Amino acid sequence: MTAWHVVLLASIVCFGLKALGYLVPARLIERPTPARMVDLLTVALLAALISLQTFARGQELVLDARLPAVLVAAALFALRVPFIVVVIAAALVAAGIRALT
């Protein structure tokens, strides 16, 4: 099986899942509990993706200058600081720590 076979198979599976989504009755999706679960699942998956991309290298956990930068960014987001300020502050923290080590 080549890489193109895998890509085509994954595309077919994704299209099939999307088509199955249209078959789900609207009354199941509009109820409060499933709607809340879907909202929370989206946030959880995004958080998992961000943490995996930030703190993993292959099969190992890497804690370097990115950890304090992410913590600073999270704190600034909690304070509702504008996004560009959050990005610049996190970059400065990471750059400062890397310069010191």
CSV table of N, CA, C and O in Angstrom, one decimal:
chain,number,residue,atom,x,y,z
A,1,MET,N,0.9,-1.2,0.0
A,1,MET,CA,0.0,0.0,0.0
A,1,MET,C,0.9,1.2,0.0
A,1,MET,O,1.7,1.4,0.9
A,2,THR,N,0.7,2.1,-1.0
A,2,THR,CA,1.5,3.3,-1.1
A,2,THR,C,0.9,4.4,-0.3
A,2,THR,O,-0.2,4.3,0.2
A,3,ALA,N,1.7,5.5,-0.2
A,3,ALA,CA,1.1,6.7,0.6
A,3,ALA,C,-0.1,7.2,-0.1
A,3,ALA,O,-1.0,7.7,0.6
A,4,TRP,N,-0.2,7.2,-1.4
A,4,TRP,CA,-1.4,7.7,-2.1
A,4,TRP,C,-2.6,6.8,-1.8
A,4,TRP,O,-3.7,7.3,-1.7
A,5,HIS,N,-2.4,5.5,-1.6
A,5,HIS,CA,-3.5,4.7,-1.3
A,5,HIS,C,-4.0,5.0,0.1
A,5,HIS,O,-5.3,5.1,0.3
A,6,VAL,N,-3.1,5.3,1.0
A,6,VAL,CA,-3.5,5.7,2.4
A,6,VAL,C,-4.3,7.1,2.3
A,6,VAL,O,-5.3,7.2,3.0
A,7,VAL,N,-3.8,8.0,1.5
A,7,VAL,CA,-4.4,9.3,1.4
A,7,VAL,C,-5.8,9.1,0.8
A,7,VAL,O,-6.8,9.7,1.3
A,8,LEU,N,-6.0,8.4,-0.2
A,8,LEU,CA,-7.3,8.1,-0.8
A,8,LEU,C,-8.2,7.4,0.1
A,8,LEU,O,-9.4,7.8,0.2
A,9,LEU,N,-7.7,6.4,0.8
A,9,LEU,CA,-8.6,5.7,1.8
A,9,LEU,C,-9.0,6.6,2.9
A,9,LEU,O,-10.2,6.6,3.3
A,10,ALA,N,-8.1,7.5,3.4
A,10,ALA,CA,-8.5,8.4,4.5
A,10,ALA,C,-9.5,9.4,4.0
A,10,ALA,O,-10.4,9.8,4.7
A,11,SER,N,-9.3,9.9,2.8
A,11,SER,CA,-10.3,10.8,2.2
A,11,SER,C,-11.7,10.2,2.1
A,11,SER,O,-12.7,10.8,2.4
A,12,ILE,N,-11.7,9.0,1.6
A,12,ILE,CA,-13.0,8.3,1.5
A,12,ILE,C,-13.7,8.1,2.9
A,12,ILE,O,-14.9,8.3,3.1
A,13,VAL,N,-12.9,7.7,3.9
A,13,VAL,CA,-13.4,7.6,5.3
A,13,VAL,C,-13.9,8.9,5.8
A,13,VAL,O,-15.0,9.0,6.4
A,14,CYS,N,-13.2,10.0,5.6
A,14,CYS,CA,-13.6,11.3,6.0
A,14,CYS,C,-14.9,11.7,5.3
A,14,CYS,O,-15.8,12.3,6.0
A,15,PHE,N,-15.0,11.5,4.0
A,15,PHE,CA,-16.2,11.8,3.3
A,15,PHE,C,-17.4,11.0,3.8
A,15,PHE,O,-18.5,11.5,4.0
A,16,GLY,N,-17.1,9.7,4.1
A,16,GLY,CA,-18.2,8.9,4.6
A,16,GLY,C,-18.7,9.3,6.0
A,16,GLY,O,-19.9,9.3,6.3
A,17,LEU,N,-17.7,9.7,6.9
A,17,LEU,CA,-18.1,10.2,8.2
A,17,LEU,C,-19.0,11.5,8.1
A,17,LEU,O,-19.9,11.7,8.8
A,18,LYS,N,-18.5,12.4,7.1
A,18,LYS,CA,-19.3,13.6,6.9
A,18,LYS,C,-20.7,13.3,6.4
A,18,LYS,O,-21.7,13.9,6.9
A,19,ALA,N,-20.8,12.4,5.5
A,19,ALA,CA,-22.1,12.0,5.0
A,19,ALA,C,-23.0,11.4,6.1
A,19,ALA,O,-24.2,11.6,6.1
A,20,LEU,N,-22.4,10.6,7.0
A,20,LEU,CA,-23.2,10.0,8.1
A,20,LEU,C,-23.7,11.1,9.0
A,20,LEU,O,-24.7,10.9,9.6
A,21,GLY,N,-22.9,12.2,9.1
A,21,GLY,CA,-23.3,13.3,10.0
A,21,GLY,C,-24.6,13.9,9.6
A,21,GLY,O,-25.4,14.4,10.4
A,22,TYR,N,-24.9,13.9,8.3
A,22,TYR,CA,-26.2,14.4,7.8
A,22,TYR,C,-27.4,13.5,8.1
A,22,TYR,O,-28.5,14.0,8.0
A,23,LEU,N,-27.1,12.3,8.4
A,23,LEU,CA,-28.1,11.3,8.7
A,23,LEU,C,-28.6,11.4,10.2
A,23,LEU,O,-29.6,10.8,10.5
A,24,VAL,N,-27.8,12.1,11.0
A,24,VAL,CA,-28.1,12.2,12.4
A,24,VAL,C,-29.3,13.1,12.6
A,24,VAL,O,-29.3,14.2,12.1
A,25,PRO,N,-30.4,12.7,13.3
A,25,PRO,CA,-31.6,13.6,13.4
A,25,PRO,C,-31.2,14.8,14.2
A,25,PRO,O,-30.5,14.8,15.1
A,26,ALA,N,-31.8,15.9,13.7
A,26,ALA,CA,-31.5,17.3,14.3
A,26,ALA,C,-31.9,17.3,15.8
A,26,ALA,O,-31.3,18.0,16.6
A,27,ARG,N,-33.0,16.6,16.2
A,27,ARG,CA,-33.4,16.6,17.6
A,27,ARG,C,-32.3,16.0,18.5
A,27,ARG,O,-32.3,16.4,19.7
A,28,LEU,N,-31.5,15.2,18.0
A,28,LEU,CA,-30.4,14.7,18.9
A,28,LEU,C,-29.3,15.7,19.1
A,28,LEU,O,-28.7,15.8,20.2
A,29,ILE,N,-29.1,16.5,18.1
A,29,ILE,CA,-28.0,17.5,18.2
A,29,ILE,C,-28.4,18.7,18.9
A,29,ILE,O,-27.6,19.4,19.6
A,30,GLU,N,-29.7,19.1,18.9
A,30,GLU,CA,-30.2,20.3,19.4
A,30,GLU,C,-30.5,20.2,20.9
A,30,GLU,O,-30.7,21.2,21.6
A,31,ARG,N,-30.5,19.0,21.5
A,31,ARG,CA,-30.7,18.9,22.9
A,31,ARG,C,-29.5,19.5,23.7
A,31,ARG,O,-28.3,19.5,23.2
A,32,PRO,N,-29.7,20.0,24.9
A,32,PRO,CA,-28.6,20.7,25.6
A,32,PRO,C,-27.3,19.8,25.9
A,32,PRO,O,-26.2,20.3,25.7
A,33,THR,N,-27.6,18.6,26.3
A,33,THR,CA,-26.4,17.8,26.7
A,33,THR,C,-25.5,17.4,25.6
A,33,THR,O,-24.3,17.6,25.7
A,34,PRO,N,-26.0,16.9,24.5
A,34,PRO,CA,-25.1,16.6,23.3
A,34,PRO,C,-24.5,17.9,22.8
A,34,PRO,O,-23.3,17.9,22.4
A,35,ALA,N,-25.2,19.0,22.7
A,35,ALA,CA,-24.6,20.3,22.2
A,35,ALA,C,-23.4,20.7,23.1
A,35,ALA,O,-22.4,21.1,22.6
A,36,ARG,N,-23.6,20.6,24.4
A,36,ARG,CA,-22.5,21.0,25.4
A,36,ARG,C,-21.3,20.0,25.2
A,36,ARG,O,-20.2,20.4,25.3
A,37,MET,N,-21.6,18.7,25.1
A,37,MET,CA,-20.5,17.7,24.9
A,37,MET,C,-19.7,18.0,23.7
A,37,MET,O,-18.5,17.9,23.7
A,38,VAL,N,-20.4,18.4,22.6
A,38,VAL,CA,-19.7,18.6,21.3
A,38,VAL,C,-18.8,19.9,21.5
A,38,VAL,O,-17.7,19.9,21.0
A,39,ASP,N,-19.4,20.9,22.2
A,39,ASP,CA,-18.6,22.1,22.4
A,39,ASP,C,-17.3,21.8,23.2
A,39,ASP,O,-16.2,22.3,22.9
A,40,LEU,N,-17.5,21.0,24.3
A,40,LEU,CA,-16.4,20.7,25.2
A,40,LEU,C,-15.4,19.8,24.5
A,40,LEU,O,-14.2,19.9,24.7
A,41,LEU,N,-15.9,18.9,23.7
A,41,LEU,CA,-15.0,18.0,22.9
A,41,LEU,C,-14.1,18.7,22.0
A,41,LEU,O,-12.9,18.4,21.8
A,42,THR,N,-14.6,19.7,21.3
A,42,THR,CA,-13.9,20.5,20.4
A,42,THR,C,-12.7,21.2,21.1
A,42,THR,O,-11.6,21.2,20.7
A,43,VAL,N,-13.0,21.8,22.3
A,43,VAL,CA,-12.0,22.5,23.1
A,43,VAL,C,-10.9,21.5,23.6
A,43,VAL,O,-9.7,21.8,23.5
A,44,ALA,N,-11.4,20.3,24.0
A,44,ALA,CA,-10.4,19.3,24.5
A,44,ALA,C,-9.5,18.8,23.4
A,44,ALA,O,-8.3,18.7,23.7
A,45,LEU,N,-10.1,18.6,22.3
A,45,LEU,CA,-9.2,18.1,21.2
A,45,LEU,C,-8.2,19.2,20.7
A,45,LEU,O,-7.1,18.9,20.4
A,46,LEU,N,-8.6,20.4,20.7
A,46,LEU,CA,-7.7,21.5,20.3
A,46,LEU,C,-6.6,21.7,21.4
A,46,LEU,O,-5.4,21.8,21.0
A,47,ALA,N,-7.0,21.6,22.6
A,47,ALA,CA,-6.0,21.7,23.7
A,47,ALA,C,-5.0,20.5,23.6
A,47,ALA,O,-3.8,20.7,23.8
A,48,ALA,N,-5.5,19.3,23.3
A,48,ALA,CA,-4.6,18.2,23.2
A,48,ALA,C,-3.6,18.3,22.0
A,48,ALA,O,-2.4,18.0,22.1
A,49,LEU,N,-4.1,18.8,20.9
A,49,LEU,CA,-3.3,19.0,19.8
A,49,LEU,C,-2.2,20.1,20.0
A,49,LEU,O,-1.0,19.9,19.7
A,50,ILE,N,-2.6,21.2,20.7
A,50,ILE,CA,-1.6,22.2,21.0
A,50,ILE,C,-0.6,21.7,22.0
A,50,ILE,O,0.6,21.9,21.8
A,51,SER,N,-1.0,21.0,23.0
A,51,SER,CA,0.0,20.5,24.0
A,51,SER,C,0.9,19.4,23.3
A,51,SER,O,2.1,19.4,23.6
A,52,LEU,N,0.4,18.6,22.5
A,52,LEU,CA,1.2,17.6,21.8
A,52,LEU,C,2.2,18.3,20.9
A,52,LEU,O,3.4,17.9,20.9
A,53,GLN,N,1.8,19.3,20.1
A,53,GLN,CA,2.7,19.9,19.2
A,53,GLN,C,3.7,20.8,20.0
A,53,GLN,O,4.8,21.0,19.5
A,54,THR,N,3.4,21.2,21.2
A,54,THR,CA,4.3,22.1,21.9
A,54,THR,C,5.3,21.3,22.7
A,54,THR,O,6.5,21.7,22.8
A,55,PHE,N,4.9,20.2,23.4
A,55,PHE,CA,5.7,19.6,24.4
A,55,PHE,C,6.2,18.2,24.0
A,55,PHE,O,6.7,17.4,24.8
A,56,ALA,N,6.0,17.8,22.7
A,56,ALA,CA,6.4,16.4,22.3
A,56,ALA,C,7.4,16.5,21.1
A,56,ALA,O,7.3,17.4,20.3
A,57,ARG,N,8.4,15.6,21.2
A,57,ARG,CA,9.3,15.5,20.1
A,57,ARG,C,9.4,14.0,19.9
A,57,ARG,O,10.1,13.3,20.6
A,58,GLY,N,8.8,13.5,18.8
A,58,GLY,CA,8.8,12.1,18.6
A,58,GLY,C,7.9,11.4,19.7
A,58,GLY,O,6.8,11.7,19.9
A,59,GLN,N,8.5,10.5,20.4
A,59,GLN,CA,7.9,9.8,21.5
A,59,GLN,C,8.2,10.3,22.9
A,59,GLN,O,7.9,9.6,23.9
A,60,GLU,N,8.9,11.4,23.0
A,60,GLU,CA,9.4,11.9,24.3
A,60,GLU,C,8.8,13.2,24.6
A,60,GLU,O,8.4,14.0,23.7
A,61,LEU,N,8.7,13.5,25.9
A,61,LEU,CA,8.2,14.8,26.4
A,61,LEU,C,9.4,15.7,26.5
A,61,LEU,O,10.4,15.4,27.1
A,62,VAL,N,9.2,16.9,26.0
A,62,VAL,CA,10.3,17.9,26.0
A,62,VAL,C,9.8,19.2,26.7
A,62,VAL,O,8.8,19.8,26.3
A,63,LEU,N,10.4,19.5,27.8
A,63,LEU,CA,10.1,20.7,28.6
A,63,LEU,C,11.2,21.7,28.5
A,63,LEU,O,12.3,21.5,29.1
A,64,ASP,N,11.1,22.7,27.6
A,64,ASP,CA,12.1,23.7,27.4
A,64,ASP,C,11.5,25.1,27.5
A,64,ASP,O,10.6,25.3,28.3
A,65,ALA,N,12.0,26.0,26.8
A,65,ALA,CA,11.6,27.4,26.9
A,65,ALA,C,10.1,27.6,26.5
A,65,ALA,O,9.5,28.6,26.8
A,66,ARG,N,9.6,26.6,25.8
A,66,ARG,CA,8.2,26.8,25.3
A,66,ARG,C,7.2,26.7,26.5
A,66,ARG,O,6.1,27.3,26.4
A,67,LEU,N,7.5,25.9,27.5
A,67,LEU,CA,6.6,25.8,28.7
A,67,LEU,C,6.3,27.1,29.4
A,67,LEU,O,5.1,27.5,29.5
A,68,PRO,N,7.3,27.9,29.8
A,68,PRO,CA,7.0,29.2,30.4
A,68,PRO,C,6.3,30.2,29.4
A,68,PRO,O,5.5,31.0,29.8
A,69,ALA,N,6.7,30.1,28.1
A,69,ALA,CA,6.0,30.9,27.1
A,69,ALA,C,4.6,30.6,27.0
A,69,ALA,O,3.7,31.5,26.9
A,70,VAL,N,4.2,29.4,27.0
A,70,VAL,CA,2.8,29.0,27.0
A,70,VAL,C,2.1,29.4,28.2
A,70,VAL,O,0.9,29.9,28.2
A,71,LEU,N,2.7,29.3,29.4
A,71,LEU,CA,2.1,29.7,30.6
A,71,LEU,C,1.9,31.2,30.7
A,71,LEU,O,0.8,31.7,31.1
A,72,VAL,N,2.8,32.0,30.1
A,72,VAL,CA,2.7,33.4,30.0
A,72,VAL,C,1.5,33.8,29.1
A,72,VAL,O,0.7,34.6,29.4
A,73,ALA,N,1.5,33.1,28.0
A,73,ALA,CA,0.4,33.3,27.0
A,73,ALA,C,-1.0,33.0,27.6
A,73,ALA,O,-1.9,33.7,27.5
A,74,ALA,N,-1.1,31.9,28.4
A,74,ALA,CA,-2.3,31.5,29.0
A,74,ALA,C,-2.7,32.6,30.1
A,74,ALA,O,-3.9,32.9,30.1
A,75,ALA,N,-1.8,33.1,30.8
A,75,ALA,CA,-2.1,34.1,31.8
A,75,ALA,C,-2.6,35.4,31.2
A,75,ALA,O,-3.5,36.0,31.6
A,76,LEU,N,-1.9,35.8,30.1
A,76,LEU,CA,-2.3,37.0,29.4
A,76,LEU,C,-3.7,36.8,28.7
A,76,LEU,O,-4.5,37.8,28.7
A,77,PHE,N,-4.0,35.6,28.2
A,77,PHE,CA,-5.3,35.4,27.7
A,77,PHE,C,-6.4,35.5,28.7
A,77,PHE,O,-7.5,36.0,28.5
A,78,ALA,N,-6.0,35.0,29.9
A,78,ALA,CA,-7.0,35.0,31.0
A,78,ALA,C,-7.3,36.5,31.4
A,78,ALA,O,-8.4,36.8,31.9
A,79,LEU,N,-6.3,37.3,31.2
A,79,LEU,CA,-6.5,38.8,31.5
A,79,LEU,C,-7.1,39.5,30.4
A,79,LEU,O,-7.2,40.7,30.4
A,80,ARG,N,-7.4,38.8,29.3
A,80,ARG,CA,-8.0,39.4,28.1
A,80,ARG,C,-7.1,40.5,27.4
A,80,ARG,O,-7.6,41.5,27.0
A,81,VAL,N,-5.8,40.2,27.4
A,81,VAL,CA,-4.9,41.0,26.7
A,81,VAL,C,-5.0,40.8,25.2
A,81,VAL,O,-5.3,39.7,24.7
A,82,PRO,N,-4.8,41.8,24.3
A,82,PRO,CA,-5.0,41.6,22.9
A,82,PRO,C,-4.0,40.6,22.4
A,82,PRO,O,-2.9,40.4,22.9
A,83,PHE,N,-4.4,39.9,21.3
A,83,PHE,CA,-3.7,38.7,20.8
A,83,PHE,C,-2.3,39.0,20.4
A,83,PHE,O,-1.3,38.3,20.8
A,84,ILE,N,-2.0,40.1,19.8
A,84,ILE,CA,-0.7,40.5,19.3
A,84,ILE,C,0.2,40.7,20.5
A,84,ILE,O,1.4,40.3,20.5
A,85,VAL,N,-0.3,41.2,21.6
A,85,VAL,CA,0.5,41.4,22.8
A,85,VAL,C,0.9,40.1,23.4
A,85,VAL,O,2.0,39.9,23.9
A,86,VAL,N,-0.1,39.1,23.4
A,86,VAL,CA,0.2,37.8,23.9
A,86,VAL,C,1.3,37.1,23.1
A,86,VAL,O,2.2,36.5,23.7
A,87,VAL,N,1.2,37.2,21.8
A,87,VAL,CA,2.2,36.5,21.0
A,87,VAL,C,3.6,37.1,21.2
A,87,VAL,O,4.6,36.4,21.4
A,88,ILE,N,3.7,38.4,21.2
A,88,ILE,CA,4.9,39.1,21.4
A,88,ILE,C,5.5,38.8,22.8
A,88,ILE,O,6.7,38.5,23.0
A,89,ALA,N,4.7,38.8,23.8
A,89,ALA,CA,5.2,38.5,25.2
A,89,ALA,C,5.7,37.1,25.3
A,89,ALA,O,6.7,36.8,25.9
A,90,ALA,N,4.9,36.1,24.7
A,90,ALA,CA,5.3,34.7,24.8
A,90,ALA,C,6.6,34.5,24.0
A,90,ALA,O,7.5,33.8,24.5
A,91,ALA,N,6.8,35.2,22.9
A,91,ALA,CA,8.0,35.1,22.1
A,91,ALA,C,9.2,35.7,22.8
A,91,ALA,O,10.3,35.1,22.8
A,92,LEU,N,9.0,36.8,23.5
A,92,LEU,CA,10.0,37.4,24.3
A,92,LEU,C,10.5,36.5,25.5
A,92,LEU,O,11.7,36.4,25.8
A,93,VAL,N,9.5,35.9,26.1
A,93,VAL,CA,9.8,35.0,27.2
A,93,VAL,C,10.6,33.8,26.7
A,93,VAL,O,11.7,33.4,27.3
A,94,ALA,N,10.2,33.2,25.6
A,94,ALA,CA,10.9,32.0,25.1
A,94,ALA,C,12.3,32.4,24.6
A,94,ALA,O,13.3,31.7,24.9
A,95,ALA,N,12.4,33.6,24.0
A,95,ALA,CA,13.7,34.0,23.5
A,95,ALA,C,14.6,34.4,24.7
A,95,ALA,O,15.8,34.1,24.6
A,96,GLY,N,14.1,35.0,25.7
A,96,GLY,CA,14.9,35.3,26.9
A,96,GLY,C,15.4,34.1,27.6
A,96,GLY,O,16.6,34.0,27.9
A,97,ILE,N,14.6,33.1,27.7
A,97,ILE,CA,15.0,31.8,28.4
A,97,ILE,C,16.1,31.1,27.5
A,97,ILE,O,17.1,30.6,28.0
A,98,ARG,N,15.9,31.1,26.2
A,98,ARG,CA,16.8,30.4,25.3
A,98,ARG,C,18.2,31.2,25.3
A,98,ARG,O,19.2,30.6,25.2
A,99,ALA,N,18.1,32.5,25.5
A,99,ALA,CA,19.4,33.3,25.5
A,99,ALA,C,20.1,33.0,26.8
A,99,ALA,O,21.4,33.1,26.8
A,100,LEU,N,19.4,32.8,27.9
A,100,LEU,CA,20.1,32.5,29.2
A,100,LEU,C,20.6,31.1,29.3
A,100,LEU,O,21.5,30.8,30.1
A,101,THR,N,20.1,30.2,28.5
A,101,THR,CA,20.5,28.8,28.7
A,101,THR,C,21.4,28.3,27.6
A,101,THR,O,21.6,28.9,26.6
